Amino acid sequence: MDFTYILENYHQFIDAFWLTLRIGALGILLSFLLGLFCAGFRAIPVLGLLIRAYIELSRNTPLLIQIIFLYYALPKAGISLSAEVCGVLGLAFLGGGYMCEAFGSGLSSVEKIQRESALSLGLSNTQAFFYVILPQALSVSVPAFLANVVFLLKETSVFSAIALADLMYVAKDQIGIDYMINESLFMLVVAYLLLLAPILALGFYLEKKLRFAGYGN
């Protein structure tokens, strides 16, 4: 292992780290909102069928195919998107299906009497959902959300296919230029550990706090 080479080239991985984190954070945020929307409205008959079709499509097609479609196929229809936008939209499209299922499992775990009790106290349906049902559903869904976030961040490794200089792109570039395979892979592994470890720690902390508060038991 040539640590001199690592010290001379690690800055390239720092730039790729922030790019990967930025795209991953935006994509996960959009997937969270999309999943919440789908989980809240899939009980509506016609809309529910469309949401179910979306979930099956998003979860059963690889992210690589999705971003290639966005980056290379949409321009044929006159819609040109930057590589970063394609990465964010592809991640949101893929993650929305998984987040919807996570929300759905959490919502289904809340007893109907919770909603009935909230309505009997004078809360509207919207207030009952946001103040009574949703907090309990989120607490139950924390492990699933955590798994989805980690999964989506790892999926960013395919962004190099549309020329995004993410962590995987930089690692392959370094290997192709300098043939320093061990060193490049070492920096790649360290970068992903630095990216994922704080998220795992935060997720475990939140899960512990929420369960301690009485939710999700």
PDB file of C-alpha atoms in Angstrom:
ATOM      1  CA  MET A   1       0.000   0.000   0.000  1.00  0.00           C
ATOM      2  CA  ASP A   2       1.524   3.307  -1.120  1.00  0.00           C
ATOM      3  CA  PHE A   3       0.338   5.845   1.453  1.00  0.00           C
ATOM      4  CA  THR A   4       2.278   8.611  -0.273  1.00  0.00           C
ATOM      5  CA  TYR A   5       0.028   8.163  -3.303  1.00  0.00           C
ATOM      6  CA  ILE A   6      -3.034   8.275  -1.051  1.00  0.00           C
ATOM      7  CA  LEU A   7      -1.929  11.530   0.565  1.00  0.00           C
ATOM      8  CA  GLU A   8      -1.298  13.067  -2.855  1.00  0.00           C
ATOM      9  CA  ASN A   9      -4.647  12.067  -4.387  1.00  0.00           C
ATOM     10  CA  TYR A  10      -7.202  11.891  -1.582  1.00  0.00           C
ATOM     11  CA  HIS A  11      -8.472  15.401  -2.396  1.00  0.00           C
ATOM     12  CA  GLN A  12     -10.106  14.056  -5.557  1.00  0.00           C
ATOM     13  CA  PHE A  13     -12.169  11.718  -3.429  1.00  0.00           C
ATOM     14  CA  ILE A  14     -13.153  14.619  -1.179  1.00  0.00           C
ATOM     15  CA  ASP A  15     -14.724  16.456  -4.129  1.00  0.00           C
ATOM     16  CA  ALA A  16     -16.468  13.254  -5.228  1.00  0.00           C
ATOM     17  CA  PHE A  17     -17.632  12.657  -1.645  1.00  0.00           C
ATOM     18  CA  TRP A  18     -19.464  15.990  -1.487  1.00  0.00           C
ATOM     19  CA  LEU A  19     -20.981  15.481  -4.930  1.00  0.00           C
ATOM     20  CA  THR A  20     -22.243  12.026  -3.942  1.00  0.00           C
ATOM     21  CA  LEU A  21     -23.595  13.353  -0.643  1.00  0.00           C
ATOM     22  CA  ARG A  22     -25.363  16.291  -2.295  1.00  0.00           C
ATOM     23  CA  ILE A  23     -27.072  14.196  -4.959  1.00  0.00           C
ATOM     24  CA  GLY A  24     -27.884  11.453  -2.460  1.00  0.00           C
ATOM     25  CA  ALA A  25     -29.410  13.870   0.056  1.00  0.00           C
ATOM     26  CA  LEU A  26     -31.614  15.586  -2.541  1.00  0.00           C
ATOM     27  CA  GLY A  27     -32.724  12.282  -4.046  1.00  0.00           C
ATOM     28  CA  ILE A  28     -33.539  10.776  -0.645  1.00  0.00           C
ATOM     29  CA  LEU A  29     -35.476  13.879   0.423  1.00  0.00           C
ATOM     30  CA  LEU A  30     -37.588  13.734  -2.738  1.00  0.00           C
ATOM     31  CA  SER A  31     -38.087   9.983  -2.335  1.00  0.00           C
ATOM     32  CA  PHE A  32     -39.256  10.566   1.240  1.00  0.00           C
ATOM     33  CA  LEU A  33     -41.858  13.106   0.114  1.00  0.00           C
ATOM     34  CA  LEU A  34     -42.922  10.930  -2.814  1.00  0.00           C
ATOM     35  CA  GLY A  35     -43.246   7.898  -0.559  1.00  0.00           C
ATOM     36  CA  LEU A  36     -45.356   9.846   1.936  1.00  0.00           C
ATOM     37  CA  PHE A  37     -47.660  11.033  -0.853  1.00  0.00           C
ATOM     38  CA  CYS A  38     -48.054   7.543  -2.293  1.00  0.00           C
ATOM     39  CA  ALA A  39     -48.688   5.950   1.095  1.00  0.00           C
ATOM     40  CA  GLY A  40     -51.293   8.566   1.970  1.00  0.00           C
ATOM     41  CA  PHE A  41     -53.259   8.357  -1.283  1.00  0.00           C
ATOM     42  CA  ARG A  42     -52.963   4.775  -2.452  1.00  0.00           C
ATOM     43  CA  ALA A  43     -56.236   3.882  -0.738  1.00  0.00           C
ATOM     44  CA  ILE A  44     -58.074   5.976  -3.358  1.00  0.00           C
ATOM     45  CA  PRO A  45     -59.381   3.487  -5.969  1.00  0.00           C
ATOM     46  CA  VAL A  46     -58.096   4.847  -9.323  1.00  0.00           C
ATOM     47  CA  LEU A  47     -55.094   6.696  -7.941  1.00  0.00           C
ATOM     48  CA  GLY A  48     -54.201   3.631  -5.904  1.00  0.00           C
ATOM     49  CA  LEU A  49     -53.826   1.550  -9.062  1.00  0.00           C
ATOM     50  CA  LEU A  50     -51.451   4.107 -10.565  1.00  0.00           C
ATOM     51  CA  ILE A  51     -49.444   4.240  -7.342  1.00  0.00           C
ATOM     52  CA  ARG A  52     -49.214   0.447  -7.223  1.00  0.00           C
ATOM     53  CA  ALA A  53     -48.025   0.401 -10.847  1.00  0.00           C
ATOM     54  CA  TYR A  54     -45.398   3.036  -9.994  1.00  0.00           C
ATOM     55  CA  ILE A  55     -44.187   1.056  -6.973  1.00  0.00           C
ATOM     56  CA  GLU A  56     -43.790  -2.119  -9.015  1.00  0.00           C
ATOM     57  CA  LEU A  57     -41.999  -0.273 -11.805  1.00  0.00           C
ATOM     58  CA  SER A  58     -39.621   1.601  -9.518  1.00  0.00           C
ATOM     59  CA  ARG A  59     -38.730  -1.394  -7.358  1.00  0.00           C
ATOM     60  CA  ASN A  60     -38.310  -3.887 -10.199  1.00  0.00           C
ATOM     61  CA  THR A  61     -36.101  -1.866 -12.528  1.00  0.00           C
ATOM     62  CA  PRO A  62     -32.434  -1.094 -11.754  1.00  0.00           C
ATOM     63  CA  LEU A  63     -31.390   2.470 -10.995  1.00  0.00           C
ATOM     64  CA  LEU A  64     -28.816   2.177 -13.780  1.00  0.00           C
ATOM     65  CA  ILE A  65     -31.580   1.675 -16.358  1.00  0.00           C
ATOM     66  CA  GLN A  66     -33.617   4.520 -14.921  1.00  0.00           C
ATOM     67  CA  ILE A  67     -30.843   7.116 -15.058  1.00  0.00           C
ATOM     68  CA  ILE A  68     -29.743   6.000 -18.517  1.00  0.00           C
ATOM     69  CA  PHE A  69     -33.328   6.494 -19.690  1.00  0.00           C
ATOM     70  CA  LEU A  70     -33.441   9.975 -18.147  1.00  0.00           C
ATOM     71  CA  TYR A  71     -30.044  11.018 -19.486  1.00  0.00           C
ATOM     72  CA  TYR A  72     -30.039   9.467 -22.956  1.00  0.00           C
ATOM     73  CA  ALA A  73     -33.679   8.800 -23.927  1.00  0.00           C
ATOM     74  CA  LEU A  74     -35.431  11.977 -22.775  1.00  0.00           C
ATOM     75  CA  PRO A  75     -33.332  14.241 -25.053  1.00  0.00           C
ATOM     76  CA  LYS A  76     -34.842  12.324 -27.989  1.00  0.00           C
ATOM     77  CA  ALA A  77     -38.196  13.723 -26.847  1.00  0.00           C
ATOM     78  CA  GLY A  78     -36.774  17.229 -26.512  1.00  0.00           C
ATOM     79  CA  ILE A  79     -36.204  17.094 -22.747  1.00  0.00           C
ATOM     80  CA  SER A  80     -32.559  17.610 -21.819  1.00  0.00           C
ATOM     81  CA  LEU A  81     -31.518  17.274 -18.187  1.00  0.00           C
ATOM     82  CA  SER A  82     -28.103  17.647 -16.616  1.00  0.00           C
ATOM     83  CA  ALA A  83     -26.360  14.584 -15.228  1.00  0.00           C
ATOM     84  CA  GLU A  84     -26.876  15.788 -11.653  1.00  0.00           C
ATOM     85  CA  VAL A  85     -30.604  16.327 -12.167  1.00  0.00           C
ATOM     86  CA  CYS A  86     -30.910  12.873 -13.739  1.00  0.00           C
ATOM     87  CA  GLY A  87     -29.121  11.395 -10.739  1.00  0.00           C
ATOM     88  CA  VAL A  88     -31.429  13.119  -8.261  1.00  0.00           C
ATOM     89  CA  LEU A  89     -34.600  12.214 -10.182  1.00  0.00           C
ATOM     90  CA  GLY A  90     -33.498   8.630 -10.703  1.00  0.00           C
ATOM     91  CA  LEU A  91     -32.728   8.202  -7.013  1.00  0.00           C
ATOM     92  CA  ALA A  92     -36.068   9.797  -6.056  1.00  0.00           C
ATOM     93  CA  PHE A  93     -37.967   7.569  -8.498  1.00  0.00           C
ATOM     94  CA  LEU A  94     -36.322   4.414  -7.176  1.00  0.00           C
ATOM     95  CA  GLY A  95     -36.505   5.394  -3.514  1.00  0.00           C
ATOM     96  CA  GLY A  96     -40.102   6.601  -3.633  1.00  0.00           C
ATOM     97  CA  GLY A  97     -41.369   3.052  -4.085  1.00  0.00           C
ATOM     98  CA  TYR A  98     -39.363   1.746  -1.138  1.00  0.00           C
ATOM     99  CA  MET A  99     -40.284   4.704   1.071  1.00  0.00           C
ATOM    100  CA  CYS A 100     -43.958   4.205   0.239  1.00  0.00           C
ATOM    101  CA  GLU A 101     -43.798   0.624   1.477  1.00  0.00           C
ATOM    102  CA  ALA A 102     -41.991   1.773   4.631  1.00  0.00           C
ATOM    103  CA  PHE A 103     -44.663   4.401   5.277  1.00  0.00           C
ATOM    104  CA  GLY A 104     -47.392   1.887   4.509  1.00  0.00           C
ATOM    105  CA  SER A 105     -46.117  -0.626   7.051  1.00  0.00           C
ATOM    106  CA  GLY A 106     -45.899   2.091   9.671  1.00  0.00           C
ATOM    107  CA  LEU A 107     -49.382   3.434   8.984  1.00  0.00           C
ATOM    108  CA  SER A 108     -50.909  -0.043   9.042  1.00  0.00           C
ATOM    109  CA  SER A 109     -49.370  -0.651  12.482  1.00  0.00           C
ATOM    110  CA  VAL A 110     -51.339   2.237  14.033  1.00  0.00           C
ATOM    111  CA  GLU A 111     -54.613   1.015  15.505  1.00  0.00           C
ATOM    112  CA  LYS A 112     -57.832   2.482  14.084  1.00  0.00           C
ATOM    113  CA  ILE A 113     -58.862   3.528  17.564  1.00  0.00           C
ATOM    114  CA  GLN A 114     -56.075   6.127  17.501  1.00  0.00           C
ATOM    115  CA  ARG A 115     -57.766   7.971  14.635  1.00  0.00           C
ATOM    116  CA  GLU A 116     -61.209   7.527  16.172  1.00  0.00           C
ATOM    117  CA  SER A 117     -60.008   8.914  19.487  1.00  0.00           C
ATOM    118  CA  ALA A 118     -58.399  11.907  17.775  1.00  0.00           C
ATOM    119  CA  LEU A 119     -61.615  12.660  15.868  1.00  0.00           C
ATOM    120  CA  SER A 120     -63.673  12.329  19.040  1.00  0.00           C
ATOM    121  CA  LEU A 121     -61.475  14.998  20.646  1.00  0.00           C
ATOM    122  CA  GLY A 122     -62.411  17.429  17.893  1.00  0.00           C
ATOM    123  CA  LEU A 123     -59.422  17.085  15.592  1.00  0.00           C
ATOM    124  CA  SER A 124     -59.984  17.160  11.860  1.00  0.00           C
ATOM    125  CA  ASN A 125     -58.886  14.264   9.644  1.00  0.00           C
ATOM    126  CA  THR A 126     -55.790  16.220   8.606  1.00  0.00           C
ATOM    127  CA  GLN A 127     -54.881  17.087  12.189  1.00  0.00           C
ATOM    128  CA  ALA A 128     -55.442  13.510  13.297  1.00  0.00           C
ATOM    129  CA  PHE A 129     -53.127  12.277  10.561  1.00  0.00           C
ATOM    130  CA  PHE A 130     -50.270  14.703  11.170  1.00  0.00           C
ATOM    131  CA  TYR A 131     -50.448  14.965  14.972  1.00  0.00           C
ATOM    132  CA  VAL A 132     -51.535  11.474  16.026  1.00  0.00           C
ATOM    133  CA  ILE A 133     -51.121   8.836  13.320  1.00  0.00           C
ATOM    134  CA  LEU A 134     -48.034   9.998  11.436  1.00  0.00           C
ATOM    135  CA  PRO A 135     -45.706  10.369  14.481  1.00  0.00           C
ATOM    136  CA  GLN A 136     -46.475   6.800  15.552  1.00  0.00           C
ATOM    137  CA  ALA A 137     -46.092   5.476  12.014  1.00  0.00           C
ATOM    138  CA  LEU A 138     -42.739   7.219  11.584  1.00  0.00           C
ATOM    139  CA  SER A 139     -41.380   5.775  14.801  1.00  0.00           C
ATOM    140  CA  VAL A 140     -42.289   2.258  13.702  1.00  0.00           C
ATOM    141  CA  SER A 141     -40.795   2.848  10.249  1.00  0.00           C
ATOM    142  CA  VAL A 142     -37.400   4.169  11.398  1.00  0.00           C
ATOM    143  CA  PRO A 143     -35.542   0.862  10.771  1.00  0.00           C
ATOM    144  CA  ALA A 144     -37.039   0.603   7.278  1.00  0.00           C
ATOM    145  CA  PHE A 145     -36.225   4.236   6.512  1.00  0.00           C
ATOM    146  CA  LEU A 146     -32.672   3.727   7.715  1.00  0.00           C
ATOM    147  CA  ALA A 147     -32.234   0.659   5.506  1.00  0.00           C
ATOM    148  CA  ASN A 148     -33.653   2.546   2.516  1.00  0.00           C
ATOM    149  CA  VAL A 149     -31.355   5.539   3.035  1.00  0.00           C
ATOM    150  CA  VAL A 150     -28.274   3.311   3.209  1.00  0.00           C
ATOM    151  CA  PHE A 151     -29.466   1.366   0.163  1.00  0.00           C
ATOM    152  CA  LEU A 152     -30.039   4.519  -1.881  1.00  0.00           C
ATOM    153  CA  LEU A 153     -26.677   6.027  -0.957  1.00  0.00           C
ATOM    154  CA  LYS A 154     -24.925   2.843  -2.047  1.00  0.00           C
ATOM    155  CA  GLU A 155     -26.885   2.921  -5.305  1.00  0.00           C
ATOM    156  CA  THR A 156     -25.188   6.231  -6.173  1.00  0.00           C
ATOM    157  CA  SER A 157     -22.222   4.122  -7.293  1.00  0.00           C
ATOM    158  CA  VAL A 158     -23.908   3.694 -10.697  1.00  0.00           C
ATOM    159  CA  PHE A 159     -23.888   7.422 -11.435  1.00  0.00           C
ATOM    160  CA  SER A 160     -20.561   7.088 -13.204  1.00  0.00           C
ATOM    161  CA  ALA A 161     -22.555   5.650 -16.142  1.00  0.00           C
ATOM    162  CA  ILE A 162     -23.793   9.169 -16.965  1.00  0.00           C
ATOM    163  CA  ALA A 163     -20.382  10.814 -16.439  1.00  0.00           C
ATOM    164  CA  LEU A 164     -21.013  12.070 -12.911  1.00  0.00           C
ATOM    165  CA  ALA A 165     -17.730  12.360 -11.029  1.00  0.00           C
ATOM    166  CA  ASP A 166     -18.962  10.485  -7.979  1.00  0.00           C
ATOM    167  CA  LEU A 167     -16.834   8.260  -5.747  1.00  0.00           C
ATOM    168  CA  MET A 168     -16.963   5.241  -8.050  1.00  0.00           C
ATOM    169  CA  TYR A 169     -16.146   7.366 -11.095  1.00  0.00           C
ATOM    170  CA  VAL A 170     -13.071   8.850  -9.426  1.00  0.00           C
ATOM    171  CA  ALA A 171     -11.890   5.441  -8.217  1.00  0.00           C
ATOM    172  CA  LYS A 172     -12.169   3.923 -11.702  1.00  0.00           C
ATOM    173  CA  ASP A 173     -10.487   6.986 -13.185  1.00  0.00           C
ATOM    174  CA  GLN A 174      -7.550   6.712 -10.790  1.00  0.00           C
ATOM    175  CA  ILE A 175      -7.166   3.004 -11.484  1.00  0.00           C
ATOM    176  CA  GLY A 176      -7.241   3.614 -15.230  1.00  0.00           C
ATOM    177  CA  ILE A 177      -4.665   6.408 -15.105  1.00  0.00           C
ATOM    178  CA  ASP A 178      -2.181   5.275 -12.454  1.00  0.00           C
ATOM    179  CA  TYR A 179      -2.987   1.550 -12.077  1.00  0.00           C
ATOM    180  CA  MET A 180      -2.904   1.991  -8.294  1.00  0.00           C
ATOM    181  CA  ILE A 181      -5.695  -0.487  -7.640  1.00  0.00           C
ATOM    182  CA  ASN A 182      -5.226  -1.163  -3.927  1.00  0.00           C
ATOM    183  CA  GLU A 183      -4.796   2.485  -3.045  1.00  0.00           C
ATOM    184  CA  SER A 184      -7.786   3.644  -5.103  1.00  0.00           C
ATOM    185  CA  LEU A 185     -10.071   0.947  -3.691  1.00  0.00           C
ATOM    186  CA  PHE A 186      -8.873   1.728  -0.173  1.00  0.00           C
ATOM    187  CA  MET A 187      -9.830   5.392  -0.574  1.00  0.00           C
ATOM    188  CA  LEU A 188     -13.166   4.364  -2.098  1.00  0.00           C
ATOM    189  CA  VAL A 189     -14.009   2.100   0.847  1.00  0.00           C
ATOM    190  CA  VAL A 190     -12.979   4.742   3.389  1.00  0.00           C
ATOM    191  CA  ALA A 191     -15.096   7.369   1.599  1.00  0.00           C
ATOM    192  CA  TYR A 192     -18.206   5.184   1.690  1.00  0.00           C
ATOM    193  CA  LEU A 193     -17.610   4.348   5.347  1.00  0.00           C
ATOM    194  CA  LEU A 194     -17.383   8.052   6.159  1.00  0.00           C
ATOM    195  CA  LEU A 195     -20.575   8.617   4.191  1.00  0.00           C
ATOM    196  CA  LEU A 196     -22.639   5.825   5.737  1.00  0.00           C
ATOM    197  CA  ALA A 197     -21.351   5.466   9.310  1.00  0.00           C
ATOM    198  CA  PRO A 198     -22.794   8.790  10.626  1.00  0.00           C
ATOM    199  CA  ILE A 199     -26.154   7.992   9.041  1.00  0.00           C
ATOM    200  CA  LEU A 200     -26.256   4.574  10.697  1.00  0.00           C
ATOM    201  CA  ALA A 201     -25.299   6.083  14.047  1.00  0.00           C
ATOM    202  CA  LEU A 202     -27.984   8.782  13.731  1.00  0.00           C
ATOM    203  CA  GLY A 203     -30.583   6.213  12.715  1.00  0.00           C
ATOM    204  CA  PHE A 204     -29.848   3.955  15.676  1.00  0.00           C
ATOM    205  CA  TYR A 205     -29.966   6.960  18.000  1.00  0.00           C
ATOM    206  CA  LEU A 206     -33.350   8.079  16.659  1.00  0.00           C
ATOM    207  CA  GLU A 207     -34.753   4.574  16.846  1.00  0.00           C
ATOM    208  CA  LYS A 208     -33.663   4.246  20.466  1.00  0.00           C
ATOM    209  CA  LYS A 209     -35.057   7.656  21.429  1.00  0.00           C
ATOM    210  CA  LEU A 210     -38.398   7.112  19.729  1.00  0.00           C
ATOM    211  CA  ARG A 211     -38.879   3.685  21.276  1.00  0.00           C
ATOM    212  CA  PHE A 212     -37.874   5.051  24.656  1.00  0.00           C
ATOM    213  CA  ALA A 213     -40.604   7.664  24.261  1.00  0.00           C
ATOM    214  CA  GLY A 214     -43.144   4.879  23.914  1.00  0.00           C
ATOM    215  CA  TYR A 215     -43.623   4.773  20.144  1.00  0.00           C
ATOM    216  CA  GLY A 216     -43.104   1.649  18.119  1.00  0.00           C
ATOM    217  CA  ASN A 217     -43.279  -0.803  21.037  1.00  0.00           C
TER     218      ASN A 217
END
